mmCIF file of C-alpha atoms in Angstrom:
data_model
loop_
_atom_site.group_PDB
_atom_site.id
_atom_site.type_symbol
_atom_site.label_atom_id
_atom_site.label_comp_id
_atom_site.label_asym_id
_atom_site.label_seq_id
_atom_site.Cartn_x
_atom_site.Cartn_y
_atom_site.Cartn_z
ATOM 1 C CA UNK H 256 0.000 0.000 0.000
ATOM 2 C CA UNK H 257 1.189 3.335 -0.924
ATOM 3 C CA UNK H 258 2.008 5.493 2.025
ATOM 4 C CA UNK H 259 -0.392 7.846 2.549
ATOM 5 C CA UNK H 260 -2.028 8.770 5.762
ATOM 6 C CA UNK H 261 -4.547 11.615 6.671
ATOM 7 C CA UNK H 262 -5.722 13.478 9.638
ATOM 8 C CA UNK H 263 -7.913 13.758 11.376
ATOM 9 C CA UNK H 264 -10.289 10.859 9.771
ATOM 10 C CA UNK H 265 -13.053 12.437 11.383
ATOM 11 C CA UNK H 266 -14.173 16.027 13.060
ATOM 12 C CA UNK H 267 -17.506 17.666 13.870
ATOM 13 C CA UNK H 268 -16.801 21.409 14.204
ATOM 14 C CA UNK H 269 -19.048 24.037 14.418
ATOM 15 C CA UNK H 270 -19.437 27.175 11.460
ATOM 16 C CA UNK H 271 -17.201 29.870 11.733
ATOM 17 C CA UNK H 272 -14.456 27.682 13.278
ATOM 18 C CA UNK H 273 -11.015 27.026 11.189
ATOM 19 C CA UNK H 274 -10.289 23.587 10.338
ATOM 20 C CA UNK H 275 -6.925 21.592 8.890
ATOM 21 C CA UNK H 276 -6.572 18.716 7.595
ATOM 22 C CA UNK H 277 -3.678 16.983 7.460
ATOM 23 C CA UNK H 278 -2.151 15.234 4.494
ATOM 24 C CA UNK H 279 1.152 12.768 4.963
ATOM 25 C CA UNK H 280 2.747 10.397 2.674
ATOM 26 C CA UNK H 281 6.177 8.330 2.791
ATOM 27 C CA UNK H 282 6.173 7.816 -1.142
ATOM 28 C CA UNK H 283 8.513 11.387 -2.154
ATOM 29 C CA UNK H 284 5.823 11.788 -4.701
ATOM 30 C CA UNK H 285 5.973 15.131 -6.138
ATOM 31 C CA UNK H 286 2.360 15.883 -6.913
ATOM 32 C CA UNK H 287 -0.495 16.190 -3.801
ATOM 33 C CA UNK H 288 -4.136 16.551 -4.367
ATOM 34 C CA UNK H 289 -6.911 17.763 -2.151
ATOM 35 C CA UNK H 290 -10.622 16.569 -3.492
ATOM 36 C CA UNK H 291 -13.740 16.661 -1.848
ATOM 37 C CA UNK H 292 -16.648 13.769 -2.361
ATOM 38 C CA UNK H 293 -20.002 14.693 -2.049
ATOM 39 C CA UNK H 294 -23.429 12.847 -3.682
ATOM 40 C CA UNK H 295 -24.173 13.532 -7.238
ATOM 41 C CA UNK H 296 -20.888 15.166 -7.471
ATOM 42 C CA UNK H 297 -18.217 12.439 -7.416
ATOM 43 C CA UNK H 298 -14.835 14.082 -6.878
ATOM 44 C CA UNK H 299 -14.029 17.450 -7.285
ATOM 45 C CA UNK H 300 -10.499 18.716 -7.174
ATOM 46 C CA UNK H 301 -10.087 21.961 -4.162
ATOM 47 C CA UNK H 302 -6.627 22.297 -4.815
ATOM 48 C CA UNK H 303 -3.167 20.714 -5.526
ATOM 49 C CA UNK H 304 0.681 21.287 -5.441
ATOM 50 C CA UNK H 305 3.154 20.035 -7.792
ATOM 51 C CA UNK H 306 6.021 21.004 -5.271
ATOM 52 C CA UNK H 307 7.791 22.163 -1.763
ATOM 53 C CA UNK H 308 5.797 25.833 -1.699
ATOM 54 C CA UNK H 309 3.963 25.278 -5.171
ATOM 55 C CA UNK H 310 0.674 24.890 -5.636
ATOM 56 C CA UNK H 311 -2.390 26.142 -7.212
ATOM 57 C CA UNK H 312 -6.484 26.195 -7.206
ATOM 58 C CA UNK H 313 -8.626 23.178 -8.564
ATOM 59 C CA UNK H 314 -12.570 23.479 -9.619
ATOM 60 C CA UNK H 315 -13.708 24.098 -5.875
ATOM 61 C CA UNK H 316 -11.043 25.839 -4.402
ATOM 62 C CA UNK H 317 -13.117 28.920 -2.560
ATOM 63 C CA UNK H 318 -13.130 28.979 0.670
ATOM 64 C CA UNK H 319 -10.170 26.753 0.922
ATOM 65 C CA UNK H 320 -5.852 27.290 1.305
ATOM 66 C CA UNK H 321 -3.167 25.034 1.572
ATOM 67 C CA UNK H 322 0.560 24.756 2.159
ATOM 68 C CA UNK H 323 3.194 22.739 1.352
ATOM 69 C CA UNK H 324 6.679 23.405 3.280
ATOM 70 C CA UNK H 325 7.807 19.700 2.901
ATOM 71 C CA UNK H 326 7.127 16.917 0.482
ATOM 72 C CA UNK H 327 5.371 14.667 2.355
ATOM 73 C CA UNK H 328 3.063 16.828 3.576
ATOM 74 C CA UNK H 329 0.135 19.097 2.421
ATOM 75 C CA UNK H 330 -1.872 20.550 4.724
ATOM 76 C CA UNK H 331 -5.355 21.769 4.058
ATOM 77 C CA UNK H 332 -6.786 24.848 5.775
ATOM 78 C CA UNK H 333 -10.498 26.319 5.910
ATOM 79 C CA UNK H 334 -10.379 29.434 7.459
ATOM 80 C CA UNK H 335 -13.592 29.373 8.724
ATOM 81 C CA UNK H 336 -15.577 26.738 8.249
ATOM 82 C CA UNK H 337 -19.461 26.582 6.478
ATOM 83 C CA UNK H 338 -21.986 24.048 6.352
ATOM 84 C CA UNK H 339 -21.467 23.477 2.445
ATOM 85 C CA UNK H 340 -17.735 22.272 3.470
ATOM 86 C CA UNK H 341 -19.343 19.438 4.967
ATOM 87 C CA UNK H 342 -18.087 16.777 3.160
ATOM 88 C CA UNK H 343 -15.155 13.765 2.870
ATOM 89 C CA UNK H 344 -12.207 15.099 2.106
ATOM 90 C CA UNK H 345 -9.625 12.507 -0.044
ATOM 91 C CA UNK H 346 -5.912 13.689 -0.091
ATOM 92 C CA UNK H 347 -3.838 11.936 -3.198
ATOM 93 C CA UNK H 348 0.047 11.641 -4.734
ATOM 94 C CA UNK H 349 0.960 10.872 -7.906
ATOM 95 C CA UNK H 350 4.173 10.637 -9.368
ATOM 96 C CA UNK H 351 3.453 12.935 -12.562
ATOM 97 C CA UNK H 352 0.931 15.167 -12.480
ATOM 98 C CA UNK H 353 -1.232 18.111 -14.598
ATOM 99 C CA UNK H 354 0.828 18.080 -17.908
ATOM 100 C CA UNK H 355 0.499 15.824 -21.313
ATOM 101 C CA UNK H 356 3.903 14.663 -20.894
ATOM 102 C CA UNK H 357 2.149 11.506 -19.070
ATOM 103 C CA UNK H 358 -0.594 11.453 -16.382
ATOM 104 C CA UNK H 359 0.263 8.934 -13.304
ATOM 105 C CA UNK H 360 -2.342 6.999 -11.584
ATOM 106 C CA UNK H 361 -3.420 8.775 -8.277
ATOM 107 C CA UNK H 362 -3.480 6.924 -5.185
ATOM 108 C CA UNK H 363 -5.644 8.103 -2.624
ATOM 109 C CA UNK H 364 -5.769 8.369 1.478
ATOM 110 C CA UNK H 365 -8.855 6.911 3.659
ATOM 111 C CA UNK H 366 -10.447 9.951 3.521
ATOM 112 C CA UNK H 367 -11.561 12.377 6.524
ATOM 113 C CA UNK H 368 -14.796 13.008 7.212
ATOM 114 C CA UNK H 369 -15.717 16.660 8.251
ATOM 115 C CA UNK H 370 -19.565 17.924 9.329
ATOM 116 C CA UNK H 371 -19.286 21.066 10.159
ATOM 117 C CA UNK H 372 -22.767 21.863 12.366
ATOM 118 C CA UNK C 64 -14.297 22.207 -21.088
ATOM 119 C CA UNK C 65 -13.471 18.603 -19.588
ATOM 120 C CA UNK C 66 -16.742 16.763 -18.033
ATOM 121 C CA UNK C 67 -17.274 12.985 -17.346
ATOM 122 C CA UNK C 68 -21.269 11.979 -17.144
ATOM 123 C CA UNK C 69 -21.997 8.747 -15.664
ATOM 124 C CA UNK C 70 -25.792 8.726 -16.392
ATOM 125 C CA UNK C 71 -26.592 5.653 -14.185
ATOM 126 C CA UNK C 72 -26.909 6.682 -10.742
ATOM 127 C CA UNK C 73 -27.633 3.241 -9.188
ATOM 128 C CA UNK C 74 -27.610 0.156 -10.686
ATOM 129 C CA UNK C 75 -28.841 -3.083 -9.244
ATOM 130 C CA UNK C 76 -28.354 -6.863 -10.553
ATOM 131 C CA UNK C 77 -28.594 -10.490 -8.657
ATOM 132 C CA UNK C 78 -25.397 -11.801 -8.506
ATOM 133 C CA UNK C 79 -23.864 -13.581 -11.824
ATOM 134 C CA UNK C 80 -25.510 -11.504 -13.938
ATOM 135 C CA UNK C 81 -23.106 -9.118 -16.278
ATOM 136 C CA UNK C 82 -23.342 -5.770 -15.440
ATOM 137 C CA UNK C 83 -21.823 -2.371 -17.853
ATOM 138 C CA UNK C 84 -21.518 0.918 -16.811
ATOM 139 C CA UNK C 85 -21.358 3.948 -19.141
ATOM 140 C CA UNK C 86 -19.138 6.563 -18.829
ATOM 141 C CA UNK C 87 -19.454 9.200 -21.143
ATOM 142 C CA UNK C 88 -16.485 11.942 -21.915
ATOM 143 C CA UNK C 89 -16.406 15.791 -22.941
ATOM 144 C CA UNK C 90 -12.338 16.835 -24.196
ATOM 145 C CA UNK C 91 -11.488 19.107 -26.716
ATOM 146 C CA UNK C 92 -8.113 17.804 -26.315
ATOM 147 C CA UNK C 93 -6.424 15.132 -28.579
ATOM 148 C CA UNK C 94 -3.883 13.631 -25.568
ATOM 149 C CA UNK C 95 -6.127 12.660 -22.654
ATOM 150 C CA UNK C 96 -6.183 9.700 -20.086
ATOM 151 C CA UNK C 97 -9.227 7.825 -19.044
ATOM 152 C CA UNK C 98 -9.806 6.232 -15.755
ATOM 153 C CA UNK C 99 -11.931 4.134 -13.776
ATOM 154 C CA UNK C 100 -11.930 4.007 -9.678
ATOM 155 C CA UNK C 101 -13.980 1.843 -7.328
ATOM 156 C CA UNK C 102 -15.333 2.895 -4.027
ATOM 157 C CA UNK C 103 -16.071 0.129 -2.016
ATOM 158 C CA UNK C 104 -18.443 0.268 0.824
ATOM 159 C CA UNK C 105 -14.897 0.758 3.217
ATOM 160 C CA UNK C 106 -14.264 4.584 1.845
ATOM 161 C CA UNK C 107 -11.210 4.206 0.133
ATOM 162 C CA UNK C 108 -10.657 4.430 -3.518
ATOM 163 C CA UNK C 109 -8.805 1.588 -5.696
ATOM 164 C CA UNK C 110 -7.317 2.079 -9.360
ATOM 165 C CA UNK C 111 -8.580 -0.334 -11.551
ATOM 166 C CA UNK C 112 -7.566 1.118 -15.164
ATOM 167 C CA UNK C 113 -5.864 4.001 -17.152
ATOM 168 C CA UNK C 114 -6.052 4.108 -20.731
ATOM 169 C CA UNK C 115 -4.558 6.695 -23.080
ATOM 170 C CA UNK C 116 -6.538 8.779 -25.683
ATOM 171 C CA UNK C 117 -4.630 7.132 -28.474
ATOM 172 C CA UNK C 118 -4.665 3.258 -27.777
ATOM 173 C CA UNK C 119 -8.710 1.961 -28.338
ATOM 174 C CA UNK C 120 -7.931 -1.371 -27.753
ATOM 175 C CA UNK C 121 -10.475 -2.726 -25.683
ATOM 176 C CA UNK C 122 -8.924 -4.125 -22.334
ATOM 177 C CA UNK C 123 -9.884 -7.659 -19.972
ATOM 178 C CA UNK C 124 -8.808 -8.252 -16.486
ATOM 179 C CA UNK C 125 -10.289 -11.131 -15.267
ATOM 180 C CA UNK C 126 -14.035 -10.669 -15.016
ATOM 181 C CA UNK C 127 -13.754 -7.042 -16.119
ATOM 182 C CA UNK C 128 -13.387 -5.955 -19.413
ATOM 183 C CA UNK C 129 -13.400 -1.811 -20.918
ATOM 184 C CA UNK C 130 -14.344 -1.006 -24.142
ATOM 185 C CA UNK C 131 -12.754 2.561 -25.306
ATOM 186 C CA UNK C 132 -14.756 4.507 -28.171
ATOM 187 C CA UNK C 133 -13.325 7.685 -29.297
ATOM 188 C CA UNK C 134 -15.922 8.059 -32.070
ATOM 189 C CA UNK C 135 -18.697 7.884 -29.753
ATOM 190 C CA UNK C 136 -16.046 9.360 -26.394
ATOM 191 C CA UNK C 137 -17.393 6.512 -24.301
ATOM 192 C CA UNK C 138 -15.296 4.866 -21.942
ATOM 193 C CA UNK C 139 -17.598 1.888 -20.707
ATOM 194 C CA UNK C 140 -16.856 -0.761 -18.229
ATOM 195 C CA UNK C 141 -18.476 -4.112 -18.236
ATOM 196 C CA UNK C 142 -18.310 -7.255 -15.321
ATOM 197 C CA UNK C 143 -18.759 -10.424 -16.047
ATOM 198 C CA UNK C 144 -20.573 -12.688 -13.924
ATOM 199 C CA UNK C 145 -20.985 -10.469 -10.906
ATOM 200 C CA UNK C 146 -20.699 -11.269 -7.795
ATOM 201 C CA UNK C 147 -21.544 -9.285 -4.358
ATOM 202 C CA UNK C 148 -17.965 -8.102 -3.217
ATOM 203 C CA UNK C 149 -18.124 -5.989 -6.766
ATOM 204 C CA UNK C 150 -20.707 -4.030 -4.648
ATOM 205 C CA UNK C 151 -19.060 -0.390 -4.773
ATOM 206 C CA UNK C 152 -19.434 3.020 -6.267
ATOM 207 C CA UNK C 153 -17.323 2.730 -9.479
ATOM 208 C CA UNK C 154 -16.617 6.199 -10.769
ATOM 209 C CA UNK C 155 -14.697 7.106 -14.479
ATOM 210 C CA UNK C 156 -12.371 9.951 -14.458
ATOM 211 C CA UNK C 157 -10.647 11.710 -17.713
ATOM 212 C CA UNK C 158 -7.239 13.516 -17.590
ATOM 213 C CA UNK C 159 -5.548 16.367 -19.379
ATOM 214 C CA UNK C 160 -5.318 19.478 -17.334
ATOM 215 C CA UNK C 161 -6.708 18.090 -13.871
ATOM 216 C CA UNK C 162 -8.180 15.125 -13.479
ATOM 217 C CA UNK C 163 -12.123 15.236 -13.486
ATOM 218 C CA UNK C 164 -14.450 12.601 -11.851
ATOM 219 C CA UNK C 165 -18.028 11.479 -13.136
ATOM 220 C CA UNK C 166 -20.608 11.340 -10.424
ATOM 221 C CA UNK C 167 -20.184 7.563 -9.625
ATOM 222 C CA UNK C 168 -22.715 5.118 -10.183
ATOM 223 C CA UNK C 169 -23.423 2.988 -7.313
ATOM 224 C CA UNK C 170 -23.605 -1.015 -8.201
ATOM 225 C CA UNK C 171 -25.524 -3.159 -5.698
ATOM 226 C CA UNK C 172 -24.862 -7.256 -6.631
ATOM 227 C CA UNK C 173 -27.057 -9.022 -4.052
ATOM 228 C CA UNK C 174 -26.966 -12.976 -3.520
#
């Protein structure tokens, strides 16, 4: 199994409240993903980095910041949390990443699950 | 614009019956990658198959099997003889840019 962990896998906050998540992987992948899964949506991509410091907005990305300051983790930040952020939250890695030279298969965390009340 | 519609929302079948679910693609690009995921009822998400926009042969794995159309951008996936542990959410995803996700279409097999 790829090593990818997140944290926490589950929090109940309450609106107006910031919130990280907490991506960690022992694979020295160079590309991290944050996506969101909610019904009749499948996944939707919040944001992503392609590097230490790099990174850049997805579909979804309102509402939502990250950082990067070491490889293996990618930390993902909501400032102040609303209802429509509840939602799972997947963290993934790849290899390669958004360019044509060649797209690597993403492998994904367990997922945390945030309601935010 | 990039967009993946999975029309069937649920689909339901008694186990060893064969079971195909569409996956229909929007690119404007020529160099793309097509994927399928499944969700099973545990949360986490498992590769099953990439396929590049310029190789249409049609793949088998076992009991699964894809068939790739670029002239009609359909990307479907088909199991053979079901059985209940292929009970998941099974979702198609295309790459160029970013990768984009259909909506998933849930698969019950019961006994």
């Amino acid at each position: 199994d790829a090593g990818i962990t997140q944290s926490p896998r589950h929090k109940v906050t309450e609106t107006g409240t910031p919130v990280t998540l907490r991506c960690h992987q022992t694979e020295n992948h160079r590309y991290m993903y944050w996506y969101r899964q909610d019904p009749g949506h499948g996944l939707r991509l919040i944001h992503y980095s392609y590097g230490v410091k790099d990174t850049d907005k997805g579909e979804v990305s309102d509402g939502y910041s990250v950082s990067r300051s070491k490889t293996e983790d990618f930390l993902l930040t909501l400032e102040s949390a609303t209802s429509s952020q509840t939602s799972v939250y997947f963290c993934a890695i790849s290899e390669s990443g958004h360019s044509n030279s060649g797209a690597n298969v993403l492998t994904f965390g367990a997922g945390s699950r945030l309601t935010v009340l | 614009a990039q967009k993946v519609t999975q029309a069937q929302t649920e689909i339901s079948v008694v186990e060893k019956e064969d079971v195909t679910l569409d996956c229909v693609y929007e690119t404007r690009d020529t160099t793309y990658y097509l994927f399928w995921y499944k969700q099973p009822p545990s949360g986490e998400l498992v590769f099953l198959i990439r396929r590049n926009s310029f190789d249409e042969q049609n793949e088998i794995s076992g009991r699964y099997s894809w068939n790739f159309q670029k002239s009609t951008s359909s990307f479907n996936f088909t199991i053979t003889a079901s059985q209940v542990v292929d009970s998941a959410v099974y979702f198609c995803a295309l790459f160029n840019n970013d990768m984009r996700f259909g909506a998933g279409t849930r698969l019950t097999v019961k006994p």
